[in-house]
Coordinates of C-alpha atoms in Angstrom, one line a residue:
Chain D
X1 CA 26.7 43.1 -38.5
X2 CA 28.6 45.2 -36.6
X3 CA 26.6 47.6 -33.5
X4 CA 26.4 50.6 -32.6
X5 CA 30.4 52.1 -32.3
X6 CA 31.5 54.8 -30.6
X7 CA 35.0 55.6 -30.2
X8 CA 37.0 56.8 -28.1
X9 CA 35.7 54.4 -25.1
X10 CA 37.7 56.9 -23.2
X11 CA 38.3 60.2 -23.4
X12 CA 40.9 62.5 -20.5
X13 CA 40.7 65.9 -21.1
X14 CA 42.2 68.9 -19.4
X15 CA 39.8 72.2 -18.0
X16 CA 39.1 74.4 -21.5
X17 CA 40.2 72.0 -24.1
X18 CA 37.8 70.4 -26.6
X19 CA 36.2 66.7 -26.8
X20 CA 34.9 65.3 -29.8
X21 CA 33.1 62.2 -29.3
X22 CA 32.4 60.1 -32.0
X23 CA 29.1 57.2 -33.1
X24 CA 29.0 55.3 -35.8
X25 CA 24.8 53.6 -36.4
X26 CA 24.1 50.1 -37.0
X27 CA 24.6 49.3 -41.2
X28 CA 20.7 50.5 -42.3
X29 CA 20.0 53.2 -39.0
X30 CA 19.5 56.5 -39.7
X31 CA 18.5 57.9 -36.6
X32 CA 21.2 58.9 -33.9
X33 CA 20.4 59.7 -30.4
X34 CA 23.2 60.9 -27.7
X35 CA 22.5 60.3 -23.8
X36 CA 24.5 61.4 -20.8
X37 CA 25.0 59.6 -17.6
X38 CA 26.2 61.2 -14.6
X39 CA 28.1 59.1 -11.8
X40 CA 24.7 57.4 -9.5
X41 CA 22.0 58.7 -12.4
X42 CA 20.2 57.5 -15.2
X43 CA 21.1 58.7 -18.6
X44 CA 19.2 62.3 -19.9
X45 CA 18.5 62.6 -23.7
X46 CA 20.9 65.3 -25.1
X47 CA 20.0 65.2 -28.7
X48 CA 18.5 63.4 -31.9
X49 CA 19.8 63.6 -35.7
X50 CA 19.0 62.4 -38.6
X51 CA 21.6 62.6 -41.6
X52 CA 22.3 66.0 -42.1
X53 CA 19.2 67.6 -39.9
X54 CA 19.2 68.0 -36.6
X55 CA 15.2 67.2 -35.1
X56 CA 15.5 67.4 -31.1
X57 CA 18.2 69.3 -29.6
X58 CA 15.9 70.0 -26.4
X59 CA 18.5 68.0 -24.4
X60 CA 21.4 70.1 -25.1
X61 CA 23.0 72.5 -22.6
X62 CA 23.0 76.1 -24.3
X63 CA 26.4 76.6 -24.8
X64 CA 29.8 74.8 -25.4
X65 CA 27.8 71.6 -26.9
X66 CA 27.4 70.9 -30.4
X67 CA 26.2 67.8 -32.5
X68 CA 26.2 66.8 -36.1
X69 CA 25.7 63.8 -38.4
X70 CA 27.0 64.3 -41.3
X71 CA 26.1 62.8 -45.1
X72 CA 29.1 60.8 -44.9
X73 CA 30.8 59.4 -42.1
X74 CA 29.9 59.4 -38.1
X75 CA 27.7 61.3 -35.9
X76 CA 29.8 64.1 -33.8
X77 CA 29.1 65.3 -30.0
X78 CA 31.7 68.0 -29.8
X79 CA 32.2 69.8 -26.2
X80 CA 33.8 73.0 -26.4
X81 CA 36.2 74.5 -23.1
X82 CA 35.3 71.7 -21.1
X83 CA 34.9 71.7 -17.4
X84 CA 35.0 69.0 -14.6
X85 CA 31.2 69.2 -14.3
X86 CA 31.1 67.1 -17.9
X87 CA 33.1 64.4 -16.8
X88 CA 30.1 61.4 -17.8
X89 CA 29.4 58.9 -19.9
X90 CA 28.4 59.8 -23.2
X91 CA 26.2 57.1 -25.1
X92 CA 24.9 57.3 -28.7
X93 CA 21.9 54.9 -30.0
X94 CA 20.7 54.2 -33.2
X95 CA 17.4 53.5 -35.1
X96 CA 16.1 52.3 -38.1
X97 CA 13.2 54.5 -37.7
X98 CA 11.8 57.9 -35.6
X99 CA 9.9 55.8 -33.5
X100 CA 11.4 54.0 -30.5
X101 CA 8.9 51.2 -30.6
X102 CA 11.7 49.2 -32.1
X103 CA 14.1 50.0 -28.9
X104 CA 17.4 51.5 -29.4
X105 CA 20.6 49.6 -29.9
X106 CA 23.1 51.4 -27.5
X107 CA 26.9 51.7 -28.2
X108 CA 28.9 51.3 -25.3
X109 CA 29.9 54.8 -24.2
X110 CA 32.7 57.5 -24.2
X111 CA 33.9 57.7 -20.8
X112 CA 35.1 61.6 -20.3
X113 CA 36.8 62.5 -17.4
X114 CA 38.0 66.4 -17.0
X115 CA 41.0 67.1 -15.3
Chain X
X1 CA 5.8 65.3 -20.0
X2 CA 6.8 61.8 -19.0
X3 CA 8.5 60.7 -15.5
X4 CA 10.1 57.5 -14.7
X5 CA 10.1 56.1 -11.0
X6 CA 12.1 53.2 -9.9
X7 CA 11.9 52.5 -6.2
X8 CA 15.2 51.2 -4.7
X9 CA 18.7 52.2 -6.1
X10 CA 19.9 48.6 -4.7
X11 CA 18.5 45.2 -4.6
X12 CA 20.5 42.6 -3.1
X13 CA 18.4 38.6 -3.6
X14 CA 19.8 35.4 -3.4
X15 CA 20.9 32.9 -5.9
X16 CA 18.3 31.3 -6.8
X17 CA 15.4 34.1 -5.3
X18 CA 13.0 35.7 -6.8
X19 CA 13.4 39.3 -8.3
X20 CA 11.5 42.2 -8.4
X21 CA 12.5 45.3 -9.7
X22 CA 10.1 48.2 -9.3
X23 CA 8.9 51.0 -11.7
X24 CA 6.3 53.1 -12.4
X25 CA 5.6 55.5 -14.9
X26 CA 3.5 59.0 -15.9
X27 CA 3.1 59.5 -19.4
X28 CA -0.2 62.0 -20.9
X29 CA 0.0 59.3 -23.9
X30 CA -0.4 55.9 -24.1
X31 CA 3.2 54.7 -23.7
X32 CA 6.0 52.6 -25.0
X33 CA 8.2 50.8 -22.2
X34 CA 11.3 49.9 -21.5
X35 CA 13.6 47.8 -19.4
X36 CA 17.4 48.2 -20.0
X37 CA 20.3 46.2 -18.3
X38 CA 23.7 48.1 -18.1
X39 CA 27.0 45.8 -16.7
X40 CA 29.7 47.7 -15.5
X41 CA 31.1 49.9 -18.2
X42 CA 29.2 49.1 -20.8
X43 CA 26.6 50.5 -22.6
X44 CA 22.8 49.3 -22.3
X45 CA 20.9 46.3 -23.6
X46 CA 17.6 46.1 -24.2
X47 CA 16.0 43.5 -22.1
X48 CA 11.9 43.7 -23.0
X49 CA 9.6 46.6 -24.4
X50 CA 5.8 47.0 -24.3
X51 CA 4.3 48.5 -27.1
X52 CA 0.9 48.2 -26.3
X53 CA 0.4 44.6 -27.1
X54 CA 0.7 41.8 -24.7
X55 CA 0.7 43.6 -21.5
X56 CA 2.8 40.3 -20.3
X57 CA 6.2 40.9 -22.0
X58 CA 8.8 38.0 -22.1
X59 CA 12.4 39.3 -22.4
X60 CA 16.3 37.6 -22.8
X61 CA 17.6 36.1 -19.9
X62 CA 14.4 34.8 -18.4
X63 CA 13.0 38.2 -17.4
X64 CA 9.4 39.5 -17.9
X65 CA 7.5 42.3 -17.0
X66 CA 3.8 43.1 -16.9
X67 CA 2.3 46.3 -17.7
X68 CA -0.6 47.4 -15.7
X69 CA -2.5 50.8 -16.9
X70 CA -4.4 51.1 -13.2
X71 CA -1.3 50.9 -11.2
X72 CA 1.0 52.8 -14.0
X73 CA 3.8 50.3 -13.3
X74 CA 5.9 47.9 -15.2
X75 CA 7.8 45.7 -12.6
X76 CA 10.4 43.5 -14.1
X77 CA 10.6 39.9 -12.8
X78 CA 13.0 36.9 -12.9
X79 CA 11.6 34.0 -10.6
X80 CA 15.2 32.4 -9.8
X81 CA 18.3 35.1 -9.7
X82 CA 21.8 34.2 -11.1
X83 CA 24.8 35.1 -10.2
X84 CA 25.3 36.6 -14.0
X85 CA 22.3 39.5 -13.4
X86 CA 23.7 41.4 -11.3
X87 CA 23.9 44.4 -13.3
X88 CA 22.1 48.1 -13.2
X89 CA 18.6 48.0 -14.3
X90 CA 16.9 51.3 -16.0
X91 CA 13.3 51.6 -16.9
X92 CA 12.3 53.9 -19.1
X93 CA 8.7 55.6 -21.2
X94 CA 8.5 56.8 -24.5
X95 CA 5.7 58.8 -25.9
X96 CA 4.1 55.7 -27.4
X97 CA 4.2 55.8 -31.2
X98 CA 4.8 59.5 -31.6
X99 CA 8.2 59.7 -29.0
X100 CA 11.3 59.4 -30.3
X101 CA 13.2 60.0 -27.6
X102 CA 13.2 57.9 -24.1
X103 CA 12.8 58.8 -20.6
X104 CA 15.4 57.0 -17.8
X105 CA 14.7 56.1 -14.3
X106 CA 17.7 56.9 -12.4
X107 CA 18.6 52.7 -12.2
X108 CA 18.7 49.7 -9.8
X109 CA 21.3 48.1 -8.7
X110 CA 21.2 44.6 -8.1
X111 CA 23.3 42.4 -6.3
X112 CA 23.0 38.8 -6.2
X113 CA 24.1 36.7 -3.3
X114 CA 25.7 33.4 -3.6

């Protein structure tokens, strides 16, 4: 039973180009969460899908950041004309249910770094 | 809103000492609670969780933690260090049965001395 995988683990990027980050759930989750660590900080919430629907997007900077999670396939955390100040590590969790009383099950990370 | 404190970015015990990694919490709900341990670049595991039962949680790896409503803190504990838990700590609060999204305390470091 395979957990929680995102790919790539890292990601270089060059100022204004576009990252896509991909997260596949746990078999049976169908609740996706992306974080964000910055260097010395704990992660932030960003966003939380469902398939299809996205529920909390409070996280989210207003521009240049997108998220989907599709019927089929992976969730997406796409970063539009990225700059240095996104370089982080980008973590998706999954859950079997909207609560978090189960505790998440944490992939382990895109690494971007913006050059 | 919900706020996560953990005193001490670094911890630095002895093999075979007792540790003590501090948090404490706000929350305007009843909350859920968390203690994550991150090894260098990875992603995080899940240690312990209250969910208001036992307010003496038992985790992997011989931690525990104990929640305690009057002091708003949930200190994680491990009475004899290894050289394997050195590692990042994070606590973090949910909004009890209604939050579906968790709150991060900016980490701990520990080291452990040999």
């Amino acid at each position: 039973n395979a957990g929680v995988m995102q790919n790539p683990r890292h990601l270089v990027r060059r100022r204004g180009q576009e990252a896509r980050l991909r997260c596949s759930p746990m078999k049976g989750h169908s609740h996706v969460y992306w974080y964000r660590q910055l260097p010395e900080e704990g992660l932030k919430f960003m966003v939380y899908l469902q398939k299809e629907n996205i529920i909390d997007e409070s996280g989210m900077p207003k521009e240049r950041f997108s998220a989907e999670f599709p019927k089929e396939g992976p969730s997406i955390l796409r970063i539009q004309q990225v700059v240095r100040g996104d370089s982080a590590a980008y973590f998706c969790a999954s859950s079997q249910d909207k609560t978090t009383a189960y505790g998440y099950t944490f992939g382990s990370g895109t690494r971007l770094t913006v050059v | 809103a919900q706020s996560v404190t953990q005193l001490g970015s670094h911890v630095s015990v002895s093999e075979g000492a007792l540790v003590l990694l501090r948090c404490n919490y706000s929350s305007s709900v009843p909350p859920y609670l968390f203690w994550y341990v991150q090894y260098p670049n990875q992603g995080l595991q899940l240690l312990l969780k209250y969910t208001s039962a036992a307010t003496l949680v038992k985790g992997i790896n011989g931690f525990e933690a104990e929640f305690k409503k009057s002091e708003t803190s949930f200190h994680l504990t491990k009475p004899s260090a290894h050289m394997s838990d050195a590692a990042e700590y994070f606590c973090a609060v949910s909004e009890g049965s209604s939050g579906d999204k968790l709150t991060f305390g900016t980490g701990t470091r520990l080291a452990v001395r040999p």
